[in-house]
Each structure stands twice: as structure tokens, then as C-alpha cells.
């Protein structure tokens, strides 16, 4: 009989790739969306009719518990979160409600109604905040320094707490940044590739940035925050494979998933604009309004444990990733 997987947050970049992967593997997939008045869910258009869609909200514990009772899933992937670090400064309480306490609602629902289910919790590199080292492993101390990272640190520690206290098969994926054409426009790589496409294709009405301004100004400029910020960036499609592998292992554990390399925002701009035959320095400017109150230090994800125990390693270079995102946006923004 095929396994059932519950993906909380199937509309996300990761949730939608995970649904693709699990369908390929023969799973029955139940994915949650949030009820809202508009129905604009581009990441899951291709999944309609292939997965079961249910409404649930991490703020509403009963909506999660009901699904655990009804579907008795073999695997639960909690992908949902208030996932935008920059927004966590303006919405710290909401971020704590969803990204931190929401995880306890999931764990409680599993504990009471489907304790046999294996659980994947999306935690984040941001739990390490300002750690002063080059590469992080699972043993690196938690030192989060923004409301999102602190909420994820709580989620991460609660995942371990439910594993150790109640014997749940719960794994925390400490994922470094991962991108794709399905990445939300809130995030810098996608802003860059969308801007490249809008400039190249002379799009009259570009999408809006997080401050509600056109992503590209009429004179063809993209405004970004700190251009020297460095991140470890991988390809989301490969990272969801690591999530699945964690739940197939004999023992539940936390794993760092990254590429153990890093690039700056300026590098991302250079690669993306060059791929469309443009010089980024003519089009990108740093804007103080987009700076974070505190930056996180440079840190790379040492994925040795995942490689040794799960057989997982990243495949796609950062350059290839930016290029495939530019190609997708050139086709999308016409
Ligand atoms: P994403 O595209 O930003 O999507 C976030 C998801 O959470 C969406 O499905 C969203 O639903 C859902 N959501 C938000 N608030 C919710 C609530 N109150 N109740 C239920 N669902 C809610 O996320 P992503 O980039 O794929 O990342 C997936 C997970 O990994 C997130 O937890 C993120 O914090 C974490 N993470 C991501 C990265 C990365 O680089 N991508 C790195 C480390 C960790 P709507 O569609 O309704 O908004």
C-alpha cells in the first residue's frame, strides 16, 4: 500500500517540489493551503488533481490536529512558516506565533493523534545567527540574532525536545539558503532574476518589491539591501530530496544541508545580469531602506553528516542555479 505524506505549506517553494518528489515515489500526498480570499497559488497549479488539498493554519492547532486524525499520515513535513527574515522585524509577534509556536501545534497533534508518523521540521541556518566560524555543522552553537532566526531556534529545539521526551521520529533540517524559479519574490535571488527579466524584456509594469514600489524603476534600476552580504545558496529541488532521506533513515536526527560555499549578493547580480547580456553595475543600487537592523555573519553549511549518513550532496553550482532562474523569469515576465 502506498504511503501517505502530509505537507503543511504545500504552496511554498519547498512544499511544491516535495510534492513533486513524493508523487514520483508513489505517495498519496495531502497538502495544506491557507484559506484566503484570492486564489493565486502559482507553485501548485500543476499539482491540482494530483494531490489532496486541505485548508489549515499553524495558528489554529485544531485545523492541524484534524488532519492528523483524519489521514493518519506516515510522514509529516512541516514546511510552513512566516518565512521571510526581513518581515520578522516588522512582525515579531506574528513570527513567533507561526514560526515558533506553530511547530508545537504540529508536534502536539502528531503526539496525540498519529504518534507513529515521522516528522520533518524545516528549521534554518538562521538559528546560527552571528556564529564566528566558516562552516557550520550540527554541533555549532545556536546564536540566532533576528526574530525569524530566534523563532526557528525555538522550533529546532522543540523538535529535539519532542524526539527526546516522547520518542517521536522527528528530524530538524538545518537548511542553508536554497533557491529556484519557485522562490518567492521576497527573496534576493528571485528579485534579481525577476529584475533581469523585466529589464531585458522591457516589462512596463514590473512586480512590486517589499516596500510596495516597482521592482525595477522606470530608468531600469533594481534596489537591493547590503550587496556584500554572503550566503550559502543551493538548489531547492535538491534540498527536498534531503528532507525525504532524513525520514527514511533508521534514526531520527538533525542534519545541516548546504553547499559549503558562499557567494555575495553582488556575485549573484553579476552572474544573473551577465547571463542576459547586461552589466549589473549599470542596473543595481544599494538602498538604505532595505538594510536589515542586524546582518548575519558569513557561514557555510558543512553537509558532511548528510553525505555520510544519507548519501546526499548538492549537485548544481550557484552559477548554474542563477542562470536557470534567469531563464525561467525571462519566459515568465514578458
Ligand atoms: P515559502 O515559499 O516562503 O513558503 C512559506 C509557506 O508557509 C507557504 O506555503 C505559506 O502559505 C505557509 N504559511 C505561512 N504562514 C502560515 C500559517 N500561518 N499557517 C500555515 N501556513 C503558513 O517557503 P520556502 O522558501 O519554501 O521555505 C520552506 C520552509 O523552510 C520555511 O519554513 C522556511 O522558513 C524554511 N527555510 C527556507 C530556506 C530557504 O532558503 N528557502 C532556508 C532555511 C529554512 P501561503 O502560500 O498561504 O503564504
mmCIF file of C-alpha atoms and ligand atoms in Angstrom:
data_model
loop_
_atom_site.group_PDB
_atom_site.id
_atom_site.type_symbol
_atom_site.label_atom_id
_atom_site.label_comp_id
_atom_site.label_asym_id
_atom_site.label_seq_id
_atom_site.Cartn_x
_atom_site.Cartn_y
_atom_site.Cartn_z
ATOM 1 C CA UNK A 1 0.000 0.000 0.000
ATOM 2 C CA UNK A 2 1.320 3.468 -0.810
ATOM 3 C CA UNK A 3 2.442 5.760 1.986
ATOM 4 C CA UNK A 4 0.590 8.955 2.887
ATOM 5 C CA UNK A 5 2.504 12.186 3.383
ATOM 6 C CA UNK A 6 1.096 15.396 4.839
ATOM 7 C CA UNK A 7 2.865 18.539 3.638
ATOM 8 C CA UNK A 8 1.993 21.561 5.773
ATOM 9 C CA UNK A 9 2.603 24.556 3.493
ATOM 10 C CA UNK A 10 2.385 22.919 0.062
ATOM 11 C CA UNK A 11 2.172 26.290 -1.747
ATOM 12 C CA UNK A 12 5.757 27.092 -0.750
ATOM 13 C CA UNK A 13 8.789 26.676 -2.947
ATOM 14 C CA UNK A 14 9.902 23.622 -0.934
ATOM 15 C CA UNK A 15 6.428 22.183 -0.337
ATOM 16 C CA UNK A 16 5.657 22.154 -4.050
ATOM 17 C CA UNK A 17 8.967 20.487 -5.019
ATOM 18 C CA UNK A 18 8.487 17.998 -2.207
ATOM 19 C CA UNK A 19 5.010 17.149 -3.509
ATOM 20 C CA UNK A 20 6.524 16.545 -6.974
ATOM 21 C CA UNK A 21 9.138 14.232 -5.449
ATOM 22 C CA UNK A 22 6.698 12.273 -3.281
ATOM 23 C CA UNK A 23 4.253 11.792 -6.163
ATOM 24 C CA UNK A 24 7.122 10.407 -8.253
ATOM 25 C CA UNK A 25 7.816 7.977 -5.407
ATOM 26 C CA UNK A 26 4.196 6.801 -5.369
ATOM 27 C CA UNK A 27 2.999 8.557 -2.202
ATOM 28 C CA UNK A 28 -0.518 9.769 -1.622
ATOM 29 C CA UNK A 29 0.075 13.458 -0.873
ATOM 30 C CA UNK A 30 -2.126 15.698 1.269
ATOM 31 C CA UNK A 31 -1.021 19.341 1.153
ATOM 32 C CA UNK A 32 -2.245 22.274 3.201
ATOM 33 C CA UNK A 33 -3.001 25.762 1.983
ATOM 34 C CA UNK A 34 -4.202 28.768 3.947
ATOM 35 C CA UNK A 35 -7.723 29.925 3.283
ATOM 36 C CA UNK A 36 -7.674 33.387 1.814
ATOM 37 C CA UNK A 37 -9.951 35.382 -0.373
ATOM 38 C CA UNK A 38 -7.830 35.291 -3.505
ATOM 39 C CA UNK A 39 -6.712 32.058 -5.156
ATOM 40 C CA UNK A 40 -3.291 32.805 -6.544
ATOM 41 C CA UNK A 41 -1.072 29.803 -5.900
ATOM 42 C CA UNK A 42 1.303 29.512 -8.858
ATOM 43 C CA UNK A 43 3.578 26.866 -7.295
ATOM 44 C CA UNK A 44 0.794 24.268 -7.095
ATOM 45 C CA UNK A 45 -1.223 24.843 -10.270
ATOM 46 C CA UNK A 46 0.403 21.749 -11.807
ATOM 47 C CA UNK A 47 -0.465 19.660 -8.708
ATOM 48 C CA UNK A 48 -4.207 20.271 -8.773
ATOM 49 C CA UNK A 49 -5.982 16.959 -9.218
ATOM 50 C CA UNK A 50 -2.845 15.015 -8.242
ATOM 51 C CA UNK A 51 -2.784 15.807 -4.517
ATOM 52 C CA UNK A 52 -5.467 16.282 -1.878
ATOM 53 C CA UNK A 53 -5.657 19.906 -0.781
ATOM 54 C CA UNK A 54 -6.841 20.830 2.706
ATOM 55 C CA UNK A 55 -7.024 24.173 4.488
ATOM 56 C CA UNK A 56 -5.012 24.563 7.692
ATOM 57 C CA UNK A 57 -3.255 27.316 9.568
ATOM 58 C CA UNK A 58 -0.369 26.995 12.017
ATOM 59 C CA UNK A 59 -2.130 29.496 14.257
ATOM 60 C CA UNK A 60 -5.146 27.189 14.515
ATOM 61 C CA UNK A 61 -3.997 23.987 16.254
ATOM 62 C CA UNK A 62 -7.329 22.252 15.684
ATOM 63 C CA UNK A 63 -7.005 22.620 11.904
ATOM 64 C CA UNK A 64 -3.727 20.657 12.102
ATOM 65 C CA UNK A 65 -4.976 18.093 14.627
ATOM 66 C CA UNK A 66 -7.996 17.320 12.446
ATOM 67 C CA UNK A 67 -5.752 16.366 9.522
ATOM 68 C CA UNK A 68 -3.580 14.107 11.665
ATOM 69 C CA UNK A 69 -6.695 12.330 12.974
ATOM 70 C CA UNK A 70 -8.278 12.033 9.539
ATOM 71 C CA UNK A 71 -5.334 10.970 7.364
ATOM 72 C CA UNK A 72 -3.028 9.137 9.832
ATOM 73 C CA UNK A 73 -0.062 10.056 7.634
ATOM 74 C CA UNK A 74 3.144 8.033 7.578
ATOM 75 C CA UNK A 75 5.181 11.196 7.113
ATOM 76 C CA UNK A 76 4.520 14.824 8.073
ATOM 77 C CA UNK A 77 6.586 17.636 6.592
ATOM 78 C CA UNK A 78 6.124 20.969 8.340
ATOM 79 C CA UNK A 79 7.370 23.372 5.700
ATOM 80 C CA UNK A 80 5.072 26.272 6.609
ATOM 81 C CA UNK A 81 6.334 29.356 8.443
ATOM 82 C CA UNK A 82 6.375 33.110 8.413
ATOM 83 C CA UNK A 83 9.462 32.506 6.326
ATOM 84 C CA UNK A 84 10.740 35.989 5.495
ATOM 85 C CA UNK A 85 13.528 37.074 7.877
ATOM 86 C CA UNK A 86 13.214 40.715 6.797
ATOM 87 C CA UNK A 87 9.478 40.750 7.664
ATOM 88 C CA UNK A 88 10.168 39.315 11.105
ATOM 89 C CA UNK A 89 11.442 42.722 12.223
ATOM 90 C CA UNK A 90 8.129 44.372 11.421
ATOM 91 C CA UNK A 91 6.054 41.369 12.633
ATOM 92 C CA UNK A 92 7.981 39.821 15.553
ATOM 93 C CA UNK A 93 4.910 38.620 17.463
ATOM 94 C CA UNK A 94 3.239 37.064 14.425
ATOM 95 C CA UNK A 95 6.570 35.418 13.519
ATOM 96 C CA UNK A 96 6.750 33.867 16.995
ATOM 97 C CA UNK A 97 3.117 32.675 16.766
ATOM 98 C CA UNK A 98 3.573 30.953 13.413
ATOM 99 C CA UNK A 99 7.235 30.022 13.070
ATOM 100 C CA UNK A 100 7.855 29.080 16.721
ATOM 101 C CA UNK A 101 4.543 28.134 18.398
ATOM 102 C CA UNK A 102 3.074 26.748 15.176
ATOM 103 C CA UNK A 103 5.636 23.950 15.388
ATOM 104 C CA UNK A 104 4.464 22.977 18.864
ATOM 105 C CA UNK A 105 0.917 22.768 17.496
ATOM 106 C CA UNK A 106 2.173 20.317 14.864
ATOM 107 C CA UNK A 107 4.168 18.253 17.377
ATOM 108 C CA UNK A 108 1.226 18.093 19.798
ATOM 109 C CA UNK A 109 -1.102 16.981 17.024
ATOM 110 C CA UNK A 110 1.340 14.247 15.988
ATOM 111 C CA UNK A 111 1.926 13.156 19.595
ATOM 112 C CA UNK A 112 -1.783 12.818 20.363
ATOM 113 C CA UNK A 113 -3.265 11.649 17.062
ATOM 114 C CA UNK A 114 -0.581 9.996 14.895
ATOM 115 C CA UNK A 115 2.458 9.234 17.065
ATOM 116 C CA UNK A 116 3.717 6.698 14.523
ATOM 117 C CA UNK A 117 4.200 9.445 11.905
ATOM 118 C CA UNK A 118 7.721 10.532 11.028
ATOM 119 C CA UNK A 119 8.085 14.317 11.157
ATOM 120 C CA UNK A 120 10.323 16.689 9.238
ATOM 121 C CA UNK A 121 10.597 20.206 10.651
ATOM 122 C CA UNK A 122 12.050 22.970 8.486
ATOM 123 C CA UNK A 123 14.487 24.836 10.669
ATOM 124 C CA UNK A 124 17.132 27.141 9.232
ATOM 125 C CA UNK A 125 20.682 28.312 9.020
ATOM 126 C CA UNK A 126 19.429 31.496 10.696
ATOM 127 C CA UNK A 127 19.483 29.670 14.065
ATOM 128 C CA UNK A 128 23.271 30.202 13.998
ATOM 129 C CA UNK A 129 22.971 33.988 13.612
ATOM 130 C CA UNK A 130 26.293 35.538 14.396
ATOM 131 C CA UNK A 131 28.448 32.472 14.991
ATOM 132 C CA UNK A 132 32.061 33.323 14.101
ATOM 133 C CA UNK A 133 33.183 30.324 12.078
ATOM 134 C CA UNK A 134 33.465 29.425 8.401
ATOM 135 C CA UNK A 135 31.343 26.296 8.249
ATOM 136 C CA UNK A 136 28.503 25.126 10.486
ATOM 137 C CA UNK A 137 27.833 21.544 11.498
ATOM 138 C CA UNK A 138 25.018 20.090 13.592
ATOM 139 C CA UNK A 139 27.214 20.798 16.676
ATOM 140 C CA UNK A 140 27.599 24.543 16.034
ATOM 141 C CA UNK A 141 26.106 26.560 18.916
ATOM 142 C CA UNK A 142 22.764 28.254 18.316
ATOM 143 C CA UNK A 143 23.167 32.056 18.397
ATOM 144 C CA UNK A 144 20.212 33.497 16.455
ATOM 145 C CA UNK A 145 20.089 37.291 16.179
ATOM 146 C CA UNK A 146 16.827 38.184 14.430
ATOM 147 C CA UNK A 147 13.171 37.434 15.278
ATOM 148 C CA UNK A 148 12.897 34.846 12.481
ATOM 149 C CA UNK A 149 16.104 33.056 13.488
ATOM 150 C CA UNK A 150 15.078 33.050 17.139
ATOM 151 C CA UNK A 151 11.643 31.600 16.267
ATOM 152 C CA UNK A 152 13.359 28.905 14.167
ATOM 153 C CA UNK A 153 15.804 28.195 17.029
ATOM 154 C CA UNK A 154 12.819 27.571 19.304
ATOM 155 C CA UNK A 155 11.242 25.339 16.644
ATOM 156 C CA UNK A 156 14.503 23.448 16.268
ATOM 157 C CA UNK A 157 14.902 22.872 19.995
ATOM 158 C CA UNK A 158 11.248 21.844 20.371
ATOM 159 C CA UNK A 159 11.726 19.285 17.590
ATOM 160 C CA UNK A 160 14.599 17.784 19.578
ATOM 161 C CA UNK A 161 12.524 18.019 22.771
ATOM 162 C CA UNK A 162 9.631 16.016 21.266
ATOM 163 C CA UNK A 163 12.098 13.457 19.896
ATOM 164 C CA UNK A 164 13.820 13.006 23.249
ATOM 165 C CA UNK A 165 10.818 13.410 25.563
ATOM 166 C CA UNK A 166 8.118 11.499 23.680
ATOM 167 C CA UNK A 167 10.128 9.317 21.298
ATOM 168 C CA UNK A 168 8.703 10.958 18.162
ATOM 169 C CA UNK A 169 10.607 10.274 14.956
ATOM 170 C CA UNK A 170 11.250 13.997 14.418
ATOM 171 C CA UNK A 171 14.096 15.478 12.364
ATOM 172 C CA UNK A 172 15.169 19.109 12.048
ATOM 173 C CA UNK A 173 16.555 20.132 8.674
ATOM 174 C CA UNK A 174 19.040 22.966 9.244
ATOM 175 C CA UNK A 175 18.857 24.208 5.688
ATOM 176 C CA UNK A 176 21.033 26.932 4.269
ATOM 177 C CA UNK A 177 19.512 29.241 1.647
ATOM 178 C CA UNK A 178 18.020 27.424 -1.313
ATOM 179 C CA UNK A 179 16.510 28.963 -4.399
ATOM 180 C CA UNK A 180 14.668 28.113 -7.607
ATOM 181 C CA UNK A 181 12.240 29.619 -10.122
ATOM 182 C CA UNK A 182 9.550 28.931 -7.469
ATOM 183 C CA UNK A 183 11.286 31.130 -4.855
ATOM 184 C CA UNK A 184 9.063 33.927 -3.579
ATOM 185 C CA UNK A 185 9.758 37.457 -4.805
ATOM 186 C CA UNK A 186 10.513 38.428 -1.200
ATOM 187 C CA UNK A 187 13.974 36.913 -1.515
ATOM 188 C CA UNK A 188 17.018 38.484 -3.072
ATOM 189 C CA UNK A 189 17.989 35.892 -5.694
ATOM 190 C CA UNK A 190 14.494 35.888 -7.159
ATOM 191 C CA UNK A 191 14.277 39.665 -7.026
ATOM 192 C CA UNK A 192 17.485 39.773 -9.064
ATOM 193 C CA UNK A 193 16.373 37.251 -11.691
ATOM 194 C CA UNK A 194 12.904 38.826 -11.996
ATOM 195 C CA UNK A 195 14.511 42.267 -12.378
ATOM 196 C CA UNK A 196 16.883 40.981 -15.066
ATOM 197 C CA UNK A 197 13.897 39.636 -16.995
ATOM 198 C CA UNK A 198 11.870 42.848 -16.584
ATOM 199 C CA UNK A 199 14.791 44.991 -17.760
ATOM 200 C CA UNK A 200 15.735 42.695 -20.632
ATOM 201 C CA UNK A 201 12.138 42.288 -21.817
ATOM 202 C CA UNK A 202 11.274 45.959 -21.153
ATOM 203 C CA UNK A 203 8.306 44.983 -18.973
ATOM 204 C CA UNK A 204 6.065 48.023 -18.495
ATOM 205 C CA UNK A 205 4.621 47.000 -15.107
ATOM 206 C CA UNK A 206 7.178 45.039 -13.066
ATOM 207 C CA UNK A 207 6.060 43.275 -9.856
ATOM 208 C CA UNK A 208 6.314 45.259 -6.598
ATOM 209 C CA UNK A 209 9.104 44.952 -4.048
ATOM 210 C CA UNK A 210 8.522 44.505 -0.291
ATOM 211 C CA UNK A 211 8.078 48.253 0.141
ATOM 212 C CA UNK A 212 5.332 48.298 -2.483
ATOM 213 C CA UNK A 213 7.486 50.005 -5.142
ATOM 214 C CA UNK A 214 8.020 48.669 -8.676
ATOM 215 C CA UNK A 215 10.896 46.157 -8.513
ATOM 216 C CA UNK A 216 12.564 47.991 -11.392
ATOM 217 C CA UNK A 217 12.495 51.799 -11.625
ATOM 218 C CA UNK A 218 11.494 53.423 -14.940
ATOM 219 C CA UNK A 219 15.205 54.054 -15.622
ATOM 220 C CA UNK A 220 15.997 50.336 -15.253
ATOM 221 C CA UNK A 221 17.384 50.197 -11.682
ATOM 222 C CA UNK A 222 16.940 47.420 -9.109
ATOM 223 C CA UNK A 223 17.301 48.482 -5.468
ATOM 224 C CA UNK A 224 18.705 45.938 -3.019
ATOM 225 C CA UNK A 225 19.980 45.980 0.588
ATOM 226 C CA UNK A 226 23.524 45.027 1.569
ATOM 227 C CA UNK A 227 25.371 43.974 -1.601
ATOM 228 C CA UNK A 228 28.355 42.427 0.216
ATOM 229 C CA UNK A 229 26.163 40.066 2.286
ATOM 230 C CA UNK A 230 27.291 36.491 1.588
ATOM 231 C CA UNK A 231 25.142 33.373 1.694
ATOM 232 C CA UNK A 232 25.471 29.652 1.040
ATOM 233 C CA UNK A 233 22.966 29.157 -1.798
ATOM 234 C CA UNK A 234 21.773 25.799 -3.194
ATOM 235 C CA UNK A 235 19.027 24.479 -5.457
ATOM 236 C CA UNK A 236 15.676 23.840 -3.685
ATOM 237 C CA UNK A 237 14.775 20.868 -5.881
ATOM 238 C CA UNK A 238 17.794 19.015 -4.484
ATOM 239 C CA UNK A 239 17.144 20.112 -0.884
ATOM 240 C CA UNK A 240 13.692 18.477 -0.719
ATOM 241 C CA UNK A 241 15.364 15.154 -1.513
ATOM 242 C CA UNK A 242 17.390 15.597 1.696
ATOM 243 C CA UNK A 243 14.143 16.138 3.658
ATOM 244 C CA UNK A 244 12.750 12.846 2.379
ATOM 245 C CA UNK A 245 16.016 10.979 3.031
ATOM 246 C CA UNK A 246 16.008 12.140 6.668
ATOM 247 C CA UNK A 247 12.672 10.406 7.211
ATOM 248 C CA UNK A 248 13.838 7.157 5.566
ATOM 249 C CA UNK A 249 16.806 6.819 7.924
ATOM 250 C CA UNK A 250 16.899 4.332 10.826
ATOM 251 C CA UNK A 251 17.370 7.014 13.481
ATOM 252 C CA UNK A 252 15.778 10.469 13.715
ATOM 253 C CA UNK A 253 18.411 13.223 13.709
ATOM 254 C CA UNK A 254 19.030 16.811 12.703
ATOM 255 C CA UNK A 255 21.099 17.485 9.596
ATOM 256 C CA UNK A 256 22.816 20.522 8.085
ATOM 257 C CA UNK A 257 22.022 20.858 4.380
ATOM 258 C CA UNK A 258 24.094 23.339 2.371
ATOM 259 C CA UNK A 259 26.787 23.545 -0.279
ATOM 260 C CA UNK A 260 29.746 24.540 1.937
ATOM 261 C CA UNK A 261 30.455 27.510 -0.346
ATOM 262 C CA UNK A 262 29.280 31.116 -0.335
ATOM 263 C CA UNK A 263 28.677 33.981 -2.739
ATOM 264 C CA UNK A 264 27.798 37.637 -2.232
ATOM 265 C CA UNK A 265 24.653 39.404 -3.402
ATOM 266 C CA UNK A 266 26.919 41.301 -5.815
ATOM 267 C CA UNK A 267 28.131 37.932 -7.225
ATOM 268 C CA UNK A 268 24.506 36.886 -7.721
ATOM 269 C CA UNK A 269 23.822 40.137 -9.610
ATOM 270 C CA UNK A 270 26.930 39.780 -11.772
ATOM 271 C CA UNK A 271 26.056 36.212 -12.822
ATOM 272 C CA UNK A 272 22.357 36.889 -13.450
ATOM 273 C CA UNK A 273 22.735 40.133 -15.415
ATOM 274 C CA UNK A 274 25.656 38.716 -17.448
ATOM 275 C CA UNK A 275 23.502 35.736 -18.451
ATOM 276 C CA UNK A 276 21.107 38.183 -20.136
ATOM 277 C CA UNK A 277 23.956 40.169 -21.700
ATOM 278 C CA UNK A 278 23.674 43.070 -19.201
ATOM 279 C CA UNK A 279 26.225 44.728 -16.889
ATOM 280 C CA UNK A 280 24.850 44.599 -13.336
ATOM 281 C CA UNK A 281 26.713 47.734 -12.304
ATOM 282 C CA UNK A 282 24.528 49.783 -14.652
ATOM 283 C CA UNK A 283 21.349 48.450 -13.038
ATOM 284 C CA UNK A 284 21.808 47.689 -9.310
ATOM 285 C CA UNK A 285 21.975 50.147 -6.415
ATOM 286 C CA UNK A 286 22.072 49.628 -2.647
ATOM 287 C CA UNK A 287 19.152 51.250 -0.799
ATOM 288 C CA UNK A 288 19.341 52.020 2.937
ATOM 289 C CA UNK A 289 15.600 51.393 3.317
ATOM 290 C CA UNK A 290 16.235 47.724 2.535
ATOM 291 C CA UNK A 291 19.048 47.118 5.055
ATOM 292 C CA UNK A 292 18.370 44.739 7.973
ATOM 293 C CA UNK A 293 18.801 46.116 11.503
ATOM 294 C CA UNK A 294 21.450 43.391 12.057
ATOM 295 C CA UNK A 295 23.183 41.251 9.441
ATOM 296 C CA UNK A 296 24.143 37.629 9.960
ATOM 297 C CA UNK A 297 27.796 36.663 9.542
ATOM 298 C CA UNK A 298 29.131 34.607 6.651
ATOM 299 C CA UNK A 299 28.555 30.931 7.305
ATOM 300 C CA UNK A 300 28.618 27.883 5.064
ATOM 301 C CA UNK A 301 26.741 24.627 5.546
ATOM 302 C CA UNK A 302 29.039 21.681 6.168
ATOM 303 C CA UNK A 303 26.858 18.842 4.905
ATOM 304 C CA UNK A 304 29.363 16.034 5.736
ATOM 305 C CA UNK A 305 26.988 14.223 8.104
ATOM 306 C CA UNK A 306 24.186 14.230 5.499
ATOM 307 C CA UNK A 307 26.629 12.958 2.884
ATOM 308 C CA UNK A 308 27.894 10.190 5.150
ATOM 309 C CA UNK A 309 24.565 9.030 6.573
ATOM 310 C CA UNK A 310 22.010 9.965 3.884
ATOM 311 C CA UNK A 311 24.173 9.870 0.762
ATOM 312 C CA UNK A 312 23.086 13.441 -0.049
ATOM 313 C CA UNK A 313 25.244 16.086 -1.678
ATOM 314 C CA UNK A 314 24.455 19.225 -3.713
ATOM 315 C CA UNK A 315 24.722 18.888 -7.493
ATOM 316 C CA UNK A 316 24.009 22.289 -9.053
ATOM 317 C CA UNK A 317 26.577 25.122 -8.948
ATOM 318 C CA UNK A 318 25.484 28.595 -7.867
ATOM 319 C CA UNK A 319 26.235 29.935 -11.340
ATOM 320 C CA UNK A 320 24.041 27.267 -12.991
ATOM 321 C CA UNK A 321 21.286 27.935 -10.442
ATOM 322 C CA UNK A 322 21.196 31.677 -11.123
ATOM 323 C CA UNK A 323 21.208 31.007 -14.849
ATOM 324 C CA UNK A 324 18.277 28.591 -14.724
ATOM 325 C CA UNK A 325 16.335 31.117 -12.631
ATOM 326 C CA UNK A 326 17.059 33.874 -15.170
ATOM 327 C CA UNK A 327 15.867 31.602 -17.991
ATOM 328 C CA UNK A 328 12.627 30.850 -16.127
ATOM 329 C CA UNK A 329 11.975 34.541 -15.412
ATOM 330 C CA UNK A 330 12.751 35.594 -18.981
ATOM 331 C CA UNK A 331 9.957 33.234 -20.031
ATOM 332 C CA UNK A 332 7.605 34.418 -17.244
ATOM 333 C CA UNK A 333 7.982 38.215 -17.393
ATOM 334 C CA UNK A 334 7.269 39.247 -20.964
HETATM 335 P P1 LIG B 1 7.958 29.929 1.269
HETATM 336 O O1 LIG B 1 7.966 29.682 -0.204
HETATM 337 O O2 LIG B 1 8.254 31.291 1.759
HETATM 338 O O3 LIG B 1 6.528 29.477 1.808
HETATM 339 C C1 LIG B 1 6.106 29.592 3.139
HETATM 340 C C2 LIG B 1 4.904 28.691 3.317
HETATM 341 O O4 LIG B 1 4.367 28.818 4.625
HETATM 342 C C3 LIG B 1 3.767 28.992 2.335
HETATM 343 O O5 LIG B 1 3.218 27.766 1.907
HETATM 344 C C4 LIG B 1 2.786 29.749 3.217
HETATM 345 O O6 LIG B 1 1.437 29.676 2.771
HETATM 346 C C5 LIG B 1 2.950 28.968 4.516
HETATM 347 N N1 LIG B 1 2.438 29.691 5.673
HETATM 348 C C6 LIG B 1 2.778 30.918 6.093
HETATM 349 N N2 LIG B 1 2.108 31.221 7.221
HETATM 350 C C7 LIG B 1 1.319 30.156 7.506
HETATM 351 C C8 LIG B 1 0.389 29.861 8.524
HETATM 352 N N3 LIG B 1 0.104 30.740 9.495
HETATM 353 N N4 LIG B 1 -0.223 28.665 8.511
HETATM 354 C C9 LIG B 1 0.015 27.768 7.524
HETATM 355 N N5 LIG B 1 0.872 28.002 6.517
HETATM 356 C C10 LIG B 1 1.524 29.175 6.516
HETATM 357 O O7 LIG B 1 8.942 28.904 1.988
HETATM 358 P P2 LIG B 1 10.252 28.163 1.418
HETATM 359 O O8 LIG B 1 11.239 29.166 0.957
HETATM 360 O O9 LIG B 1 9.857 27.047 0.531
HETATM 361 O O10 LIG B 1 10.826 27.566 2.769
HETATM 362 C C11 LIG B 1 10.194 26.433 3.351
HETATM 363 C C12 LIG B 1 10.493 26.361 4.831
HETATM 364 O O11 LIG B 1 11.903 26.280 5.023
HETATM 365 C C13 LIG B 1 10.044 27.579 5.629
HETATM 366 O O12 LIG B 1 9.691 27.120 6.919
HETATM 367 C C14 LIG B 1 11.292 28.433 5.709
HETATM 368 O O13 LIG B 1 11.259 29.274 6.835
HETATM 369 C C15 LIG B 1 12.354 27.356 5.825
HETATM 370 N N6 LIG B 1 13.660 27.696 5.274
HETATM 371 C C16 LIG B 1 13.763 28.152 3.994
HETATM 372 C C17 LIG B 1 15.011 28.428 3.474
HETATM 373 C C18 LIG B 1 15.166 28.899 2.052
HETATM 374 O O14 LIG B 1 16.272 29.344 1.709
HETATM 375 N N7 LIG B 1 14.150 28.781 1.218
HETATM 376 C C19 LIG B 1 16.154 28.215 4.246
HETATM 377 C C20 LIG B 1 16.011 27.716 5.527
HETATM 378 C C21 LIG B 1 14.756 27.448 6.028
HETATM 379 P P3 LIG B 1 0.814 30.817 1.814
HETATM 380 O O15 LIG B 1 1.086 30.361 0.409
HETATM 381 O O16 LIG B 1 -0.606 30.819 2.169
HETATM 382 O O17 LIG B 1 1.513 32.115 2.148
#
